[in-house]
mmCIF file of C-alpha atoms in Angstrom:
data_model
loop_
_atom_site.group_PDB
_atom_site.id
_atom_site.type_symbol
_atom_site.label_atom_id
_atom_site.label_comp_id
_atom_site.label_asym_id
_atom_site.label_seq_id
_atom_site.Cartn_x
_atom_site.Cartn_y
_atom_site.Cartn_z
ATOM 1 C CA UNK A 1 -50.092 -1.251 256.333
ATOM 2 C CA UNK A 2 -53.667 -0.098 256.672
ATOM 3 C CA UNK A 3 -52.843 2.205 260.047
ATOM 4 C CA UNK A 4 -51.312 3.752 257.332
ATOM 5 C CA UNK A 5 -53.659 4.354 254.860
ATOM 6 C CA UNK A 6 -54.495 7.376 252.874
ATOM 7 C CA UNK A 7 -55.208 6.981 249.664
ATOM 8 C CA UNK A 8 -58.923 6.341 249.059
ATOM 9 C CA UNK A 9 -58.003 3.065 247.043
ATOM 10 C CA UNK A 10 -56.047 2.188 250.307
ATOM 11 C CA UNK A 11 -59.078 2.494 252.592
ATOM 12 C CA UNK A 12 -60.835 0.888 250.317
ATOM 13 C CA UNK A 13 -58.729 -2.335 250.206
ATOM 14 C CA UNK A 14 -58.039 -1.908 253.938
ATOM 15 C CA UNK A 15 -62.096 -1.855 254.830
ATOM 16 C CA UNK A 16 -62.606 -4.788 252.222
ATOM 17 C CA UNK A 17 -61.917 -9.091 253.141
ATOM 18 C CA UNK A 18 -62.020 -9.883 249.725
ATOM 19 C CA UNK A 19 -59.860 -6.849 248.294
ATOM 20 C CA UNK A 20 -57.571 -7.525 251.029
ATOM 21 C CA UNK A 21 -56.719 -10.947 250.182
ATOM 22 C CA UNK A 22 -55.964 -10.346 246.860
ATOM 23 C CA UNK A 23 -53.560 -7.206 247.748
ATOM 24 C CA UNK A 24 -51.843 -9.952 250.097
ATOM 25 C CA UNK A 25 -51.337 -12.277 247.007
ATOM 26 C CA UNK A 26 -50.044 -9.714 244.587
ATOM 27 C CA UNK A 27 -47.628 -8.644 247.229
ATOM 28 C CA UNK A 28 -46.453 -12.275 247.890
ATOM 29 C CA UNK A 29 -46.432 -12.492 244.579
ATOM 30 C CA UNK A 30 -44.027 -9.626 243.864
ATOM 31 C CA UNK A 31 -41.649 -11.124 246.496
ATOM 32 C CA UNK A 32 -41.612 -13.999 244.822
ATOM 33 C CA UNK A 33 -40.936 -12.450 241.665
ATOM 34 C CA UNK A 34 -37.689 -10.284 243.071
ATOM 35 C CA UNK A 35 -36.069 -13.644 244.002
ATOM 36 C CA UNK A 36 -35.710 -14.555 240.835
ATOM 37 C CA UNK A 37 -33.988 -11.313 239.690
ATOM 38 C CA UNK A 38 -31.096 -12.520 238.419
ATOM 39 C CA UNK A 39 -29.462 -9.153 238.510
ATOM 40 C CA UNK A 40 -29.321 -5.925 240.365
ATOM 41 C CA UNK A 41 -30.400 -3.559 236.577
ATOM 42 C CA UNK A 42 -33.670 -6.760 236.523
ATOM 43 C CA UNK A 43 -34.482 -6.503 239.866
ATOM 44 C CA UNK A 44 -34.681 -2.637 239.704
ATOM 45 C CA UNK A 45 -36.832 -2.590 236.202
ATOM 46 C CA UNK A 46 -39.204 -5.294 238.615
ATOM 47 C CA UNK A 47 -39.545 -2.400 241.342
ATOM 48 C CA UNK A 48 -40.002 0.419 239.007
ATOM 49 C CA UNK A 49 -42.789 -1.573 237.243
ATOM 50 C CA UNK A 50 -44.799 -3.090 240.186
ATOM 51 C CA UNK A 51 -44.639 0.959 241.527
ATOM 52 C CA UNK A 52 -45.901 2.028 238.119
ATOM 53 C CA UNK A 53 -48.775 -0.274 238.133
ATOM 54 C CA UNK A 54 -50.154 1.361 241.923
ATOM 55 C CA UNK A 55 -49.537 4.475 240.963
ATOM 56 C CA UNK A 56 -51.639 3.892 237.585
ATOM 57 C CA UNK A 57 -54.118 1.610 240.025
ATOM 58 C CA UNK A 58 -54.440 4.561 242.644
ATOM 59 C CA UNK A 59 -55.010 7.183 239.881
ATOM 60 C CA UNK A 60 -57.330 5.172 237.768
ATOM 61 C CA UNK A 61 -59.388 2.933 240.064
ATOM 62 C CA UNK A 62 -59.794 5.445 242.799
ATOM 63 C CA UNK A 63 -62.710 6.756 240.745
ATOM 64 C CA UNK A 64 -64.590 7.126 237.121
ATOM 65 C CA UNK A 65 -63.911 10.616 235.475
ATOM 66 C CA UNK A 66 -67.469 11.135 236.188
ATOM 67 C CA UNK A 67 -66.737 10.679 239.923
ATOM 68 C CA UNK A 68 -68.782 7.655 240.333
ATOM 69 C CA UNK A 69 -67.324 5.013 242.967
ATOM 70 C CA UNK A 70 -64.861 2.110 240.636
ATOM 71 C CA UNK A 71 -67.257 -1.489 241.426
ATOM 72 C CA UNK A 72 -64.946 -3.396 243.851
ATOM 73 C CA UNK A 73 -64.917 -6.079 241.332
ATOM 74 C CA UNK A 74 -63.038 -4.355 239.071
ATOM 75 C CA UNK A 75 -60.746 -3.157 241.483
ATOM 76 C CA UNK A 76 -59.901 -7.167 242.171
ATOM 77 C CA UNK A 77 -60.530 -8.211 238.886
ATOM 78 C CA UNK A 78 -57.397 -5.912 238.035
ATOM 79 C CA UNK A 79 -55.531 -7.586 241.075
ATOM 80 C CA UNK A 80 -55.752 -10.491 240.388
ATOM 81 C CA UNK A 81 -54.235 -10.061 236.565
ATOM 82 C CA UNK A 82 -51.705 -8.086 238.048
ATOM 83 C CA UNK A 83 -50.865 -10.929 240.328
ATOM 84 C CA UNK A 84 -51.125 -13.559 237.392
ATOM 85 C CA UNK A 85 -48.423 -11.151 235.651
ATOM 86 C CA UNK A 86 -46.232 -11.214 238.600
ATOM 87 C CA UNK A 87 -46.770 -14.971 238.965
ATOM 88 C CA UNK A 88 -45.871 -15.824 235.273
ATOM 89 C CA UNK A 89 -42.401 -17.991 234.779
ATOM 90 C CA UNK A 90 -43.269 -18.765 231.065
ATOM 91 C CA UNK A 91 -40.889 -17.380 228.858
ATOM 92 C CA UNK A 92 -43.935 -14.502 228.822
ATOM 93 C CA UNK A 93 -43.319 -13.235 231.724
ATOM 94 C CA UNK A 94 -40.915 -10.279 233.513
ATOM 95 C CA UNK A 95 -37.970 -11.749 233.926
ATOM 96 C CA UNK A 96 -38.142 -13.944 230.541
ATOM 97 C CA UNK A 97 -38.766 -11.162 228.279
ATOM 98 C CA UNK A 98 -36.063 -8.279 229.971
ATOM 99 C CA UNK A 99 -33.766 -11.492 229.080
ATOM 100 C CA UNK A 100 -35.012 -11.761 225.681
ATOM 101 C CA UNK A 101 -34.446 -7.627 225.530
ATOM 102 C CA UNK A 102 -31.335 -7.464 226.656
ATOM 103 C CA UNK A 103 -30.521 -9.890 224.173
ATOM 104 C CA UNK A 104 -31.606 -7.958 221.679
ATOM 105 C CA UNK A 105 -30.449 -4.751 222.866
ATOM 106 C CA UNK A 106 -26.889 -6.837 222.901
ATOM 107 C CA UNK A 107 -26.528 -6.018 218.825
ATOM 108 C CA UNK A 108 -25.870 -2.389 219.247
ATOM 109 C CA UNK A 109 -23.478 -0.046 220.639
ATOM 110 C CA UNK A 110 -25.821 1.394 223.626
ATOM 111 C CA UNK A 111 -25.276 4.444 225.215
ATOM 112 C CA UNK A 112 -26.386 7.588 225.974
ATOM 113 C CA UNK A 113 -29.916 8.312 224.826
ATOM 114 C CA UNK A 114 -30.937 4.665 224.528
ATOM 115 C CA UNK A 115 -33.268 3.397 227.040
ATOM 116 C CA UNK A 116 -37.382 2.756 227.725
ATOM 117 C CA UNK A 117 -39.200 6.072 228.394
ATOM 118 C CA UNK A 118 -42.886 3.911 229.335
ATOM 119 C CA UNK A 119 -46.270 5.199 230.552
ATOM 120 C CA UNK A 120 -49.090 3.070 231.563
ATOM 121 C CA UNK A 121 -52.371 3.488 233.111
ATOM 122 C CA UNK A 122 -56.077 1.918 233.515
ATOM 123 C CA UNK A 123 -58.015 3.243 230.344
ATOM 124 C CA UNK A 124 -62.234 1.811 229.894
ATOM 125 C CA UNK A 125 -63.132 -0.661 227.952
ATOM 126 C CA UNK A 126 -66.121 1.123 226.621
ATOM 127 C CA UNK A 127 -67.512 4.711 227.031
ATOM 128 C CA UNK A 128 -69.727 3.032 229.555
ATOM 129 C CA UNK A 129 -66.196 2.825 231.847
ATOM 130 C CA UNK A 130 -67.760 -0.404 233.023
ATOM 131 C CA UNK A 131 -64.161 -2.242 233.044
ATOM 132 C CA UNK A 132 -60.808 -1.267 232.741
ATOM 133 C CA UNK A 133 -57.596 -2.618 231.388
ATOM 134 C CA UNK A 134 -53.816 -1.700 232.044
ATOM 135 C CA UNK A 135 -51.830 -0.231 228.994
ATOM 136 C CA UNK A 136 -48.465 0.502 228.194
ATOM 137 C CA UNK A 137 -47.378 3.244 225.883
ATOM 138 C CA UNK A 138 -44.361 5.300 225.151
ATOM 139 C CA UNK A 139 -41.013 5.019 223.431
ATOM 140 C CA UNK A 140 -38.265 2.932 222.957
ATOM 141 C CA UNK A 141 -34.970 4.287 221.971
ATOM 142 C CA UNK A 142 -32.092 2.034 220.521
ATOM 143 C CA UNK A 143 -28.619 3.320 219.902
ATOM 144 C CA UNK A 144 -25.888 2.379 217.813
ATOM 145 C CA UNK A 145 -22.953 4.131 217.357
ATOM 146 C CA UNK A 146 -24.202 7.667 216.203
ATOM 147 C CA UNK A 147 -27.634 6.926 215.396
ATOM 148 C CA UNK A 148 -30.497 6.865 217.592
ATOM 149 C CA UNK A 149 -33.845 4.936 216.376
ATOM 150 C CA UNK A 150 -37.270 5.066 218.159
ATOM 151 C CA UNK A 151 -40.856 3.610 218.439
ATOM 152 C CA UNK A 152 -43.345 5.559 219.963
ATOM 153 C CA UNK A 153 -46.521 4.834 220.702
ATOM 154 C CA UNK A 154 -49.734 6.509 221.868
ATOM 155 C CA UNK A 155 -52.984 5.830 223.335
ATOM 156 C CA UNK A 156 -55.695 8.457 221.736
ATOM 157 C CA UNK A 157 -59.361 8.059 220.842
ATOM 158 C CA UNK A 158 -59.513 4.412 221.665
ATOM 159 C CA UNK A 159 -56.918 3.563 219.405
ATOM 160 C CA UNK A 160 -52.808 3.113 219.472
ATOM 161 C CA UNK A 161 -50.686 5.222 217.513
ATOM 162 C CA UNK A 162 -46.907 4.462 216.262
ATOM 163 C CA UNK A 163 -44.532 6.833 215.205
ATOM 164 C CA UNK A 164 -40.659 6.078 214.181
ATOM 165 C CA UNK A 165 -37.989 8.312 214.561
ATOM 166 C CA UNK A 166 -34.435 8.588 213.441
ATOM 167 C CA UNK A 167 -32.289 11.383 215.552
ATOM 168 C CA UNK A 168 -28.233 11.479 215.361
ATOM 169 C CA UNK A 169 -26.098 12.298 218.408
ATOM 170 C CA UNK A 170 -23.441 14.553 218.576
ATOM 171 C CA UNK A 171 -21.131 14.457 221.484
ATOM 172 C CA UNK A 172 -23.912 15.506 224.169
ATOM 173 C CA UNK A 173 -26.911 16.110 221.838
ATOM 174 C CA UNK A 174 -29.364 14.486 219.946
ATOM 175 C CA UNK A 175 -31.588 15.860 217.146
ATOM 176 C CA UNK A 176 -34.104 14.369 215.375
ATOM 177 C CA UNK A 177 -33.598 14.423 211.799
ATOM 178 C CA UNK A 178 -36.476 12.606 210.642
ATOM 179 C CA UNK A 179 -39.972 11.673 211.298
ATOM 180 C CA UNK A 180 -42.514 9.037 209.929
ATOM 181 C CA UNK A 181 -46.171 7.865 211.279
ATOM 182 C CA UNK A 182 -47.135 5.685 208.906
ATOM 183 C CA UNK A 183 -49.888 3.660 210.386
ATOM 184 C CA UNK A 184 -50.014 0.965 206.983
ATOM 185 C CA UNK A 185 -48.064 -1.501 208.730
ATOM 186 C CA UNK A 186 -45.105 -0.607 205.885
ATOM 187 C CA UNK A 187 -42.825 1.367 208.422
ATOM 188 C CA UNK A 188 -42.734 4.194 206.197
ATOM 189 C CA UNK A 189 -40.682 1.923 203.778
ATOM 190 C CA UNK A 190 -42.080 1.907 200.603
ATOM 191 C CA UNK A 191 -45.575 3.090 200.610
ATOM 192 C CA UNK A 192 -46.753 5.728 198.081
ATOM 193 C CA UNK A 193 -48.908 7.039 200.985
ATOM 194 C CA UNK A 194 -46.397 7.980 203.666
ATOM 195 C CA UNK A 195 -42.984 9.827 202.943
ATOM 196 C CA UNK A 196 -40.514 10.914 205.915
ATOM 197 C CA UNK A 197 -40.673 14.367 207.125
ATOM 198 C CA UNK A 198 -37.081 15.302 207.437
ATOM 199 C CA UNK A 199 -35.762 17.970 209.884
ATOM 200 C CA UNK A 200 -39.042 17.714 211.915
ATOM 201 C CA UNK A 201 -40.289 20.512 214.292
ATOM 202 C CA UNK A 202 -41.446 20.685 216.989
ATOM 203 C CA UNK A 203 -45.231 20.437 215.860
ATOM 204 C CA UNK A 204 -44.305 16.440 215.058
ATOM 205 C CA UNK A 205 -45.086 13.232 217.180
ATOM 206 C CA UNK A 206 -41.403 13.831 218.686
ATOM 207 C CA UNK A 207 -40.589 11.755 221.083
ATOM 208 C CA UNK A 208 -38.622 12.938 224.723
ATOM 209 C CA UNK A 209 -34.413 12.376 224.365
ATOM 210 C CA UNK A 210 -33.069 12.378 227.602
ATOM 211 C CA UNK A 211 -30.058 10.460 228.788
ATOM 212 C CA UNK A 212 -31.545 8.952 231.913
ATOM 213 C CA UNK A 213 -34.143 6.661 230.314
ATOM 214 C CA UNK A 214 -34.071 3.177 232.087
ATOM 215 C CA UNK A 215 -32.147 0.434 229.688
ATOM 216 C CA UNK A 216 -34.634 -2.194 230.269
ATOM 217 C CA UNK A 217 -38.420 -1.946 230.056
ATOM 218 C CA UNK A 218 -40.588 -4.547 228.851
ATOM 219 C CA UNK A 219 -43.996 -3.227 229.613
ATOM 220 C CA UNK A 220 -44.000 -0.583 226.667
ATOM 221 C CA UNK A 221 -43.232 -1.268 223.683
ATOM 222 C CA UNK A 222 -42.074 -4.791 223.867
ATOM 223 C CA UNK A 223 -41.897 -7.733 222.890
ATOM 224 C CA UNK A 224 -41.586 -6.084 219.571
ATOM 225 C CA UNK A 225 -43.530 -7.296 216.184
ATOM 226 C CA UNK A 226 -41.575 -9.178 213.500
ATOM 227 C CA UNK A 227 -41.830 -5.938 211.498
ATOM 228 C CA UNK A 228 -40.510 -3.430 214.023
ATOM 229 C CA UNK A 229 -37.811 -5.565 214.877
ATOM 230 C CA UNK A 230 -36.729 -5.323 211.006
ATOM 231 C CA UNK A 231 -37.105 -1.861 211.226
ATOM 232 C CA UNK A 232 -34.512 -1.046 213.885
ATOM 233 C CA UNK A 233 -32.199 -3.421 212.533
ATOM 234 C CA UNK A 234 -32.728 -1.348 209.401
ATOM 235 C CA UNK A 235 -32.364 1.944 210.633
ATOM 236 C CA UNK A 236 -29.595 0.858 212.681
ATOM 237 C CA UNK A 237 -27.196 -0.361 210.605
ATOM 238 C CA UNK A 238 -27.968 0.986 207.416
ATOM 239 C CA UNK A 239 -25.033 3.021 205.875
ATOM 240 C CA UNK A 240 -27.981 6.075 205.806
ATOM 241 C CA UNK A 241 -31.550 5.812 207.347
ATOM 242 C CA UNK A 242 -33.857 7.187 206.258
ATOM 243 C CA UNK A 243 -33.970 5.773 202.363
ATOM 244 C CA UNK A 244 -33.469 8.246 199.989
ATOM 245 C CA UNK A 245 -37.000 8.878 197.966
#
């Protein structure tokens, strides 16, 4: 509604034919997309993610960290990829992949302290900030019975950082009990280069354990790699995690 407007991305679209078209797309895009919810806990990891992405657009196309003005091209560039997203039925898309999460989630107990704790925002291309791209980052958090297991990433000097951590829950509370950032691709498994640091503090890469996290969340750290998948299945069900070395 641009009688409405305040945000300067807002004005911007409102005073703009071209970036007003392709706001009108993405949102008829978006309805489109809730139709096909095919449940109320889809539909409302849909809204949260379409309200994450204009939050990230408002804070990180409104303007370079320099101040300079974001080219108008980007700004619709970035629209129009958002609206491809929202548009996608492929088994790639929203709705496919929560499906193919819950699915997976389906193996293990659940609870308290599982759940998708995601972050995303517009971060350059190049130093030059002359385009942008959308990222997702945070933690996943998988539950089984006692044992919580989680994959954390984060976005730092141009590069994407995992860390894996094992907690236990206790009525109420959960503690980490061990920490690992082994970047090898091994998973902290058995490289001679990386070892688990057991009883972390607070100085580690620990991630937030709340018990409010939403239980579906496919725009952080899914769809998972062939390798991470092993690795909660590992940590999950394994009679102690981590190994002994």
């Amino acid at each position: 509604d641009c009688t409405k407007a305040s945000d300067p991305i807002d004005k911007k679209i409102c005073g703009n034919a071209g970036l007003k078209a392709a706001d009108t797309a993405m949102g008829q895009a978006y309805a489109a997309l809730l139709k096909t919810a095919p449940d109320p806990e889809v539909r409302a990891m849909l809204v949260n993610s379409q309200r994450r992405w204009i939050a990230a657009r408002n804070e990180g196309l409104g303007g370079g960290s320099d101040g300079a003005a974001i080219p108008v091209s980007e700004i619709r560039r970035a629209m129009a990829t958002r609206t491809a997203r929202l548009s996608d039925r492929s088994d790639k898309g929203l709705v496919a992949q929560a499906q193919g999460q819950r699915s997976f989630l389906a193996k293990y107990t659940g609870g308290a302290f599982a759940g998708f704790d995601t972050r995303c925002e517009f971060i350059p291309n190049d130093k030059d900030q002359s385009s942008y791209a959308y990222q997702c980052y945070g933690a996943m958090h998988v539950r089984n019975k006692d044992r919580l297991c989680s994959l954390s990433t984060e976005w730092a000097t141009w590069s994407l950082y995992e860390y894996y951590t094992v907690s236990t829950i206790e009525g109420d509370q959960a503690k980490a009990s061990a920490v690992c950032d082994d970047q090898s691709g091994d998973i902290c498994g058995n490289s001679q280069k990386t070892s688990w640091t057991r009883d972390p503090g607070a100085d580690q890469h620990l991630p937030a354990l709340k018990t409010d996290f939403p239980k579906l969340d496919v725009e952080g750290a899914w769809p998972l790699e062939e390798s991470d998948a092993t690795w909660f299945e590992q940590c999950l069900t394994s009679p102690t995690y981590p190994p002994v070395q």
